[in-house]
Short mmCIF file of C-alpha atoms and ligand atoms in Angstrom, two decimals:
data_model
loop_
_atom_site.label_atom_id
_atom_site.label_comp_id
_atom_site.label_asym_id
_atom_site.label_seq_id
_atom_site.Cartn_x
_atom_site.Cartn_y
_atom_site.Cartn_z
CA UNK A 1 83.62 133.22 109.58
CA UNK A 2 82.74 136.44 107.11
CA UNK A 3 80.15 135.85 104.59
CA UNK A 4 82.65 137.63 101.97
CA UNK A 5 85.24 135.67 100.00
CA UNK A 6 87.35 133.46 102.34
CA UNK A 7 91.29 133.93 103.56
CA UNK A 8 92.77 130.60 103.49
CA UNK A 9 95.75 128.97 104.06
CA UNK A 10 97.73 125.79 102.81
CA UNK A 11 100.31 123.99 105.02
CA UNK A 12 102.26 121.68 103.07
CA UNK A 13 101.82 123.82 99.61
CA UNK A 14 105.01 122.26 98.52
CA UNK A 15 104.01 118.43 98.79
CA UNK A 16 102.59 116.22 96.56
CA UNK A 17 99.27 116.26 97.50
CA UNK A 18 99.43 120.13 98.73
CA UNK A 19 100.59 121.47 95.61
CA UNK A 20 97.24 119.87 94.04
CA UNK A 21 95.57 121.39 96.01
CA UNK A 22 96.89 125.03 95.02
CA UNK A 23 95.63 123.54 91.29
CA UNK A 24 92.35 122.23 92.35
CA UNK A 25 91.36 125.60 93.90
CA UNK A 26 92.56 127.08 90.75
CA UNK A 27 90.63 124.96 88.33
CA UNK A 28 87.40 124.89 90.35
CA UNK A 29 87.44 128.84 90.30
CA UNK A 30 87.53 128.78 94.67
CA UNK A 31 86.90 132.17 95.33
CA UNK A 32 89.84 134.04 97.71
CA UNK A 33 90.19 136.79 99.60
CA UNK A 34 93.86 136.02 100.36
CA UNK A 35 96.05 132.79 99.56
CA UNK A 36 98.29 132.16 102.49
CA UNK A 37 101.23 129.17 101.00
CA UNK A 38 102.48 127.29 103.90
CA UNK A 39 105.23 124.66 104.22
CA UNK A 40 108.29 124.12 106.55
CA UNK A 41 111.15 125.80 107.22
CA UNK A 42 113.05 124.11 104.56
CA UNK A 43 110.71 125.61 102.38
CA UNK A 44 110.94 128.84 103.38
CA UNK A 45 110.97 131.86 100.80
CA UNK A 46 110.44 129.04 98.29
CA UNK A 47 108.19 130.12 95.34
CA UNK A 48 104.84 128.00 94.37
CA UNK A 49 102.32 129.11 91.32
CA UNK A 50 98.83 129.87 91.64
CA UNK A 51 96.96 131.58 88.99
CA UNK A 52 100.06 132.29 87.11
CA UNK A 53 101.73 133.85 89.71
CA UNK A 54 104.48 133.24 92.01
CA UNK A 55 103.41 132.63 95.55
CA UNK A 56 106.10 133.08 98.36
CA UNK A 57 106.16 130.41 100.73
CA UNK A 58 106.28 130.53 104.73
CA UNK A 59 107.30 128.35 107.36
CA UNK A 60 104.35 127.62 109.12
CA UNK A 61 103.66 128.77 112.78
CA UNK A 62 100.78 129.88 114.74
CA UNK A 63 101.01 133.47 113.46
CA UNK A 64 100.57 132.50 110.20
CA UNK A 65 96.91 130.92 110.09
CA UNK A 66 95.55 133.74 112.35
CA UNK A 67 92.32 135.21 110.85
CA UNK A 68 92.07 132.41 108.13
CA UNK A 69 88.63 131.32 107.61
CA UNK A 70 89.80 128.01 105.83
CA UNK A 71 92.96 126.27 106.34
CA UNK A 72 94.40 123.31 104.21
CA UNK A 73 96.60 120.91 106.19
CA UNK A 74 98.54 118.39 103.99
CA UNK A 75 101.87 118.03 105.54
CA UNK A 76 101.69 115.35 107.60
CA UNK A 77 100.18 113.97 110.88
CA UNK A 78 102.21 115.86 113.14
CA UNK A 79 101.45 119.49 111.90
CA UNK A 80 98.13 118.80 111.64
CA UNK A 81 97.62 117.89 115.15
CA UNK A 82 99.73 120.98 116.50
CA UNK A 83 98.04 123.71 114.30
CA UNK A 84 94.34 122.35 113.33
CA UNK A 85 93.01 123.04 117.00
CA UNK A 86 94.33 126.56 116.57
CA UNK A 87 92.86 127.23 113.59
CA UNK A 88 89.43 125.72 114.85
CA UNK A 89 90.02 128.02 118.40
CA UNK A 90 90.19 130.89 115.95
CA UNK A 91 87.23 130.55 114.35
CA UNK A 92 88.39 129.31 111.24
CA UNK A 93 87.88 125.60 109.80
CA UNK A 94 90.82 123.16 109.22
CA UNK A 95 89.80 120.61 106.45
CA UNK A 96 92.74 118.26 106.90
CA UNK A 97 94.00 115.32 104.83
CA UNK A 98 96.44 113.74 107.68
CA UNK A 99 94.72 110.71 109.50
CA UNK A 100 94.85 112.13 113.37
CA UNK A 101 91.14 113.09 113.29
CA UNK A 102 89.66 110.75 110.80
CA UNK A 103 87.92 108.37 113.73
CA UNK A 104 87.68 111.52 116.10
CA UNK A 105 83.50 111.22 117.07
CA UNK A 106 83.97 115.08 117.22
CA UNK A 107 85.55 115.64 113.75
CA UNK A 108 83.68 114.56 110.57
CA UNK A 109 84.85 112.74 107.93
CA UNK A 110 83.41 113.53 105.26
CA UNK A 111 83.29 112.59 101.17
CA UNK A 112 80.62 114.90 99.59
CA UNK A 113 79.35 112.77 97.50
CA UNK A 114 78.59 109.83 100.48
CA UNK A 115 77.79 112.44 103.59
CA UNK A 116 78.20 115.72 102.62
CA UNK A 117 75.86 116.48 105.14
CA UNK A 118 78.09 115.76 107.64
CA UNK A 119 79.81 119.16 107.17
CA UNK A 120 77.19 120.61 109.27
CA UNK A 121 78.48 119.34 112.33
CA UNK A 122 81.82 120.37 112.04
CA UNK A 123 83.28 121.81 115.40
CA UNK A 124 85.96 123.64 113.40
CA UNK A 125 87.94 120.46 112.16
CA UNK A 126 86.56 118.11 109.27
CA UNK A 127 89.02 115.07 108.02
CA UNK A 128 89.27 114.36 104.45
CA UNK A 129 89.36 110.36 104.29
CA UNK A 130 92.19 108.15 103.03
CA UNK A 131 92.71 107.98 99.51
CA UNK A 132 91.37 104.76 98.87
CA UNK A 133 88.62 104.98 101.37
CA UNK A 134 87.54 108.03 99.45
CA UNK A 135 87.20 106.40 95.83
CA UNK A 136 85.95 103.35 97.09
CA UNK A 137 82.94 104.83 99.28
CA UNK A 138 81.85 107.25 96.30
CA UNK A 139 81.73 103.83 94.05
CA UNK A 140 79.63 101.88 96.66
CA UNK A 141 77.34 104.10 98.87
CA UNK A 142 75.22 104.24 95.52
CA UNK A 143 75.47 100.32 95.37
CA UNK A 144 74.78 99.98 98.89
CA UNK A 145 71.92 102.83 99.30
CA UNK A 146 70.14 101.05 96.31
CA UNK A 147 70.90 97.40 97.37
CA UNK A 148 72.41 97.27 101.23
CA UNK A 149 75.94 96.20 101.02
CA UNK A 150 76.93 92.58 103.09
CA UNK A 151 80.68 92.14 102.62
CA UNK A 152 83.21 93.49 100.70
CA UNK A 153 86.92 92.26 99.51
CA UNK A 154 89.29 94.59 98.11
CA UNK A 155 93.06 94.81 97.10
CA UNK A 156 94.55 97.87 95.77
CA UNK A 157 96.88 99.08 93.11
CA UNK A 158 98.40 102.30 94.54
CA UNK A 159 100.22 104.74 92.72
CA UNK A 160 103.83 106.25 93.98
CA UNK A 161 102.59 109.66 94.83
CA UNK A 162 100.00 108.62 97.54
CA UNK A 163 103.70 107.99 99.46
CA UNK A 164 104.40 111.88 99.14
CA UNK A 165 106.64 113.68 96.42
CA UNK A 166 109.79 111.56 97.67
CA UNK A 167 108.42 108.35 96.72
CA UNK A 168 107.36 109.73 93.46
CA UNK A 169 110.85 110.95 92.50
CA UNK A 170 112.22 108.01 93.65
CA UNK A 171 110.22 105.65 91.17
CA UNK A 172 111.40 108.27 88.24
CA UNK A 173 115.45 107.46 89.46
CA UNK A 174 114.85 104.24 89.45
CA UNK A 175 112.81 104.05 85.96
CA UNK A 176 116.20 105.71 84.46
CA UNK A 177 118.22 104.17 86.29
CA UNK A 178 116.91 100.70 85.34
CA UNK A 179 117.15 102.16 81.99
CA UNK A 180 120.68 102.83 81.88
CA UNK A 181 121.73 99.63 82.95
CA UNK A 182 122.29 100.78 86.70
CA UNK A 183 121.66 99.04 89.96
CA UNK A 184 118.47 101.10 90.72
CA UNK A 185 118.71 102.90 93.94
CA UNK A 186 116.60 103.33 97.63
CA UNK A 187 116.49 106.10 99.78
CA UNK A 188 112.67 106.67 101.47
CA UNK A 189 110.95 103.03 100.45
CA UNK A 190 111.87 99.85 101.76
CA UNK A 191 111.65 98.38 98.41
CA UNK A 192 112.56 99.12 95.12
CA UNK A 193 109.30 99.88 93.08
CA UNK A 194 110.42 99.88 89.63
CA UNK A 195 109.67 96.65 88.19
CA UNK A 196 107.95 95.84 91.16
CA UNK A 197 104.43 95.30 92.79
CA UNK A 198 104.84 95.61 97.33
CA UNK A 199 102.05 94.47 99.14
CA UNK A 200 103.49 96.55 102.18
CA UNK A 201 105.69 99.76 102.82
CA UNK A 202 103.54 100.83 105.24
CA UNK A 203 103.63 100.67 109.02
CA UNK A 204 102.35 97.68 110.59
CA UNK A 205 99.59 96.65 113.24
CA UNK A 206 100.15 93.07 113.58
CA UNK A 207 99.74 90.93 110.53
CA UNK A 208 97.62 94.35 108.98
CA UNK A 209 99.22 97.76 106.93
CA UNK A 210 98.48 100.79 108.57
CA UNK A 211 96.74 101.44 105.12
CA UNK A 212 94.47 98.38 105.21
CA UNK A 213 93.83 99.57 108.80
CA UNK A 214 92.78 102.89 107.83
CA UNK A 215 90.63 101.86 104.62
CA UNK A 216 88.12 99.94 106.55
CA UNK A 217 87.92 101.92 109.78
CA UNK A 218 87.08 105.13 107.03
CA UNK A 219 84.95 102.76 104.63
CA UNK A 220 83.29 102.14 107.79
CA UNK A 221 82.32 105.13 109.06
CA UNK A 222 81.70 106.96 106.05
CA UNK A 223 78.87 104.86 105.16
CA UNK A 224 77.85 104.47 108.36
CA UNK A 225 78.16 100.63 108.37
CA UNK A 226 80.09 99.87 111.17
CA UNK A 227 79.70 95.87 111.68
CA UNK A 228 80.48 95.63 107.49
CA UNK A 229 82.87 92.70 107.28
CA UNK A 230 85.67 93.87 104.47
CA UNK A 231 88.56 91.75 103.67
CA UNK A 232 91.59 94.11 101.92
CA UNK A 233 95.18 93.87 100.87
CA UNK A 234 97.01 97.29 100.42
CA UNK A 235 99.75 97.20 97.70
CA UNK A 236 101.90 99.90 96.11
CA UNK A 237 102.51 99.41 92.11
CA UNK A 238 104.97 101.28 90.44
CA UNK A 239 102.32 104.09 88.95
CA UNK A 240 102.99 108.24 89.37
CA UNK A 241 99.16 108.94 89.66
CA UNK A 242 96.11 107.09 90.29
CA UNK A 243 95.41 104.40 93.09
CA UNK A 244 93.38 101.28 91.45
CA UNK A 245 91.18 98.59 93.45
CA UNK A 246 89.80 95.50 92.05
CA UNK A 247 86.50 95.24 94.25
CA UNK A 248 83.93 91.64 95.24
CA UNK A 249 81.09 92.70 97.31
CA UNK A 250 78.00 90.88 98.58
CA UNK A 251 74.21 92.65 98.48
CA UNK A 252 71.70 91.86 100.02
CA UNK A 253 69.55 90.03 97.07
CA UNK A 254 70.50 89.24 93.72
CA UNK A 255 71.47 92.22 91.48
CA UNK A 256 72.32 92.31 87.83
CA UNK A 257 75.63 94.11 86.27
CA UNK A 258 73.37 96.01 84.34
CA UNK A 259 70.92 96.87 87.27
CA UNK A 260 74.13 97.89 89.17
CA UNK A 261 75.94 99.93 86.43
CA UNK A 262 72.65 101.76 85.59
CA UNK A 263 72.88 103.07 89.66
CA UNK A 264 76.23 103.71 89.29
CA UNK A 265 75.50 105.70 85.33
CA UNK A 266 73.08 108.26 87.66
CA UNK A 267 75.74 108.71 90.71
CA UNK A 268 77.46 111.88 91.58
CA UNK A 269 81.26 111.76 91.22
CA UNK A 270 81.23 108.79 88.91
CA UNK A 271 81.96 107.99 85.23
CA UNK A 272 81.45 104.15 84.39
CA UNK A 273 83.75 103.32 82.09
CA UNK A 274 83.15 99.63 81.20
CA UNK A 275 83.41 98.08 77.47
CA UNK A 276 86.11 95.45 77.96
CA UNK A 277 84.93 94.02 74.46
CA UNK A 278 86.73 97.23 73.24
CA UNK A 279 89.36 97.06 76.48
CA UNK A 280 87.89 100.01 77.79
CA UNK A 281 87.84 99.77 81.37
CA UNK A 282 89.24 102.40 84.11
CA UNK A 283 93.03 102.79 84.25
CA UNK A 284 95.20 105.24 86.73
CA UNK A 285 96.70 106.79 83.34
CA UNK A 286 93.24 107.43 81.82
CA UNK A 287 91.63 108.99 85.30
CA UNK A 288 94.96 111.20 86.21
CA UNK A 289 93.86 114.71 85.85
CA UNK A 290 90.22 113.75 86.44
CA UNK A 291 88.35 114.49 89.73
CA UNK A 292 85.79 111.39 89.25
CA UNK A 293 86.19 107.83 89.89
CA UNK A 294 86.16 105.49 87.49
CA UNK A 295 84.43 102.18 87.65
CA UNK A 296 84.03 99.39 85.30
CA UNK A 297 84.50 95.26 84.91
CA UNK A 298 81.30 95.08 86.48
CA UNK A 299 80.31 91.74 86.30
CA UNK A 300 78.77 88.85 88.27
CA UNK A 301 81.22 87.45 91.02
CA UNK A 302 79.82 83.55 90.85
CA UNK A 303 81.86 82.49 93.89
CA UNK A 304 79.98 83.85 96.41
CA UNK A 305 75.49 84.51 96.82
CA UNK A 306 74.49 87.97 95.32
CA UNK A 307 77.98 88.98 94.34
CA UNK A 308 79.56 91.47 92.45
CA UNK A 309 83.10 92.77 90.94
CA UNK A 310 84.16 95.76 89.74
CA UNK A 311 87.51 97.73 88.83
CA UNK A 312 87.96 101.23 90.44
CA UNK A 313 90.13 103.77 89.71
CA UNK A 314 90.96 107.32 91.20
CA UNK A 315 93.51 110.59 91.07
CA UNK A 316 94.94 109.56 94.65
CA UNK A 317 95.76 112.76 94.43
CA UNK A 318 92.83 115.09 93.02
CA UNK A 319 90.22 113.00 93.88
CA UNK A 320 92.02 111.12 96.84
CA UNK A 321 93.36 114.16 98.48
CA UNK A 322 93.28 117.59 97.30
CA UNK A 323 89.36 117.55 95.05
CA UNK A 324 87.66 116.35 97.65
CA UNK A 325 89.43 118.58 100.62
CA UNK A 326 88.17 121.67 98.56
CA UNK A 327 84.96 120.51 98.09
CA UNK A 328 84.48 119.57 101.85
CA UNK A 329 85.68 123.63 101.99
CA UNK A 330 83.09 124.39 99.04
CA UNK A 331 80.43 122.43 101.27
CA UNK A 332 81.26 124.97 104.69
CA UNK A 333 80.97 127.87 102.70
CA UNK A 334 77.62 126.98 101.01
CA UNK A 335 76.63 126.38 105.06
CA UNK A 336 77.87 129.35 106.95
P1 A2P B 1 108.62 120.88 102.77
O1 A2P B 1 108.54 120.80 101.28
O2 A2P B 1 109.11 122.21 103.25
O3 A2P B 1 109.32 119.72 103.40
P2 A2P B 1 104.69 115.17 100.66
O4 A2P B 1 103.41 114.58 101.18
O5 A2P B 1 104.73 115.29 99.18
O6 A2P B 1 105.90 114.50 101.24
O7 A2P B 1 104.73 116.68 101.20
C1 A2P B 1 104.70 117.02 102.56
C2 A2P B 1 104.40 118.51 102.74
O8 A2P B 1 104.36 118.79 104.14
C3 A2P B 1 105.46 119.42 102.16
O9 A2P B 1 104.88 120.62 101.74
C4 A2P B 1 106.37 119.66 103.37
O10 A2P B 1 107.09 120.87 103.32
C5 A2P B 1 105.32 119.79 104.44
N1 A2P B 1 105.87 119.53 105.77
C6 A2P B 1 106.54 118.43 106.18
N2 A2P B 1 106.90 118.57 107.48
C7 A2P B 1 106.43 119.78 107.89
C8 A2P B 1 106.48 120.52 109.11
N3 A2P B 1 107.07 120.02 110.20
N4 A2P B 1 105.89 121.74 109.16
C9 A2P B 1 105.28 122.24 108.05
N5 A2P B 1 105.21 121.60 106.88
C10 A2P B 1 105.78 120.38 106.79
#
């Protein structure tokens, strides 16, 4: 890789969490030699914005990420396993948001905030962790560095747009259809999620989400606490933007809410936001459009020895996705 401003693509630049990306690296100033916009072939001589202009959009092949120093893959499992060893056999680095690499022993996973260090060992791959697993490790590895973590117990409030642009459009039909007196309609969910709260919708491994799966294999490894016993249900709630978690864990001796929200006041990546006497606690509509995580109800959890709850809330799809993907980038250029 060249010292001088990267080229750097984006595969997927049409998605959800791809065209946040194109945003994020516009708001965080992410300096470019070239922009290459990526998507499929359906895509194809689309137009996307970036720094008010109009950015033509390719169908992605092998050609295409040739001499890119960076590449952005957020379209999907599949393209990110056919393309992200090229890009790494090139020379170039593939920060990726699909799951194929995540618990790859070669590939690093990495949230800056929790092991941003981990960047350094990058063998031209690094995964960029589940969208839960991301907001929840940046609100505990300061809770667990200062206290050692014992157990954890989670269940989620995930917004529509962590299931991709379709799913997203799909709750706004439904919200006017509902409105309009209509039977609301189902294409890409197996529910309808107007009006509704789905502890499911993703694949399953045995009596387990693919999602719940995924959080505590990431949680895991990202703080490097692989025994860590973590109970979690996965559920979808009929939000655009922002995945919530209410959160119990367990440290290791006794620890005050004050004592823990004081750690959590000094972390990187975190506003507390936690006066219920005023209802101010962390919502998905109050942290879309951030890029920090939001934590709050911190309080004693009296049902179980040394225990604590706490409300989280993220952008699934700043911080969750595309915010932390360019930092990971930020974090290999500051290395070369
Ligand atoms: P396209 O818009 O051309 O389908 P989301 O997560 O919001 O569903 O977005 C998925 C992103 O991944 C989109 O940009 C989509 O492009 C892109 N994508 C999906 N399948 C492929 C593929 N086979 N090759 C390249 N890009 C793909």
């Amino acid at each position: 890789m060249t010292s001088s401003a990267p080229s750097v693509a984006l595969v997927g630049a049409t998605g959800a969490a791809g065209s946040t990306v194109l945003q994020v690296l516009e708001d965080r100033n992410f300096p470019l030699r070239e922009l290459r916009a990526l998507a499929s072939p359906r895509s194809a001589g689309r137009t996307v914005t970036f720094r008010g202009e109009a950015l033509t959009v390719a169908a992605v092949e092998a050609v295409c990420l040739e001499g890119c120093d960076i590449v952005f893959f957020a379209a999907g499992g599949a393209t990110s396993k056919e393309y992200a060893p090229l890009v790494a056999a090139g020379g170039g680095v593939a920060v990726d948001k699909s799951s194929v690499f995540r618990m790859d022993p070669e590939v690093p996973l990495v949230v800056p905030e929790v092991n941003g260090e981990k960047v350094r060992e990058h063998h031209g791959i690094i995964a960029n962790p589940n969208c839960v697993a991301i907001p929840l490790s940046v609100a505990l590895a300061p809770l667990h560095r200062a206290f050692g973590l014992r157990h954890l117990t989670v269940s989620t409030y995930q917004a529509a747009s962590g299931g991709g642009r379709a799913l997203r459009e799909e709750l706004e039909t439904q919200a006017r259809e509902d409105a309009a007196g209509q039977a609301p309609s189902r294409k890409v969910y197996p529910h309808v999620l107007h009006g509704n709260v789905v502890p499911g919708g993703w694949r399953m491994y045995g009596d387990d989400t693919e999602e719940e799966v995924k959080v505590v294999q990431e949680f895991r490894r990202l703080l490097d606490l692989p025994e860590l016993p973590v109970g979690i249900t996965t559920v979808r709630v009929p939000v655009a933007v922002g995945h919530a978690a209410a959160v119990w864990i367990e440290l290791e001796s006794e620890v005050t809410p004050a004592e823990a929200r004081h750690v959590l006041e000094g972390a990187a990546g975190i506003r507390v936001v936690d006066d219920p006497a005023s209802q101010t606690y962390p919502t998905p509509r109050e942290v879309a459009g951030s890029d920090e995580v939001h934590v709050g109800r911190i309080r004693r959890d009296p049902s179980r020895e040394h225990g604590l709850a706490l409300f989280v809330a993220a952008d699934n799809l700043r911080k969750g996705a595309a915010t932390n993907a360019v930092q990971v980038a930020e974090l290999v250029l500051e290395y070369r």
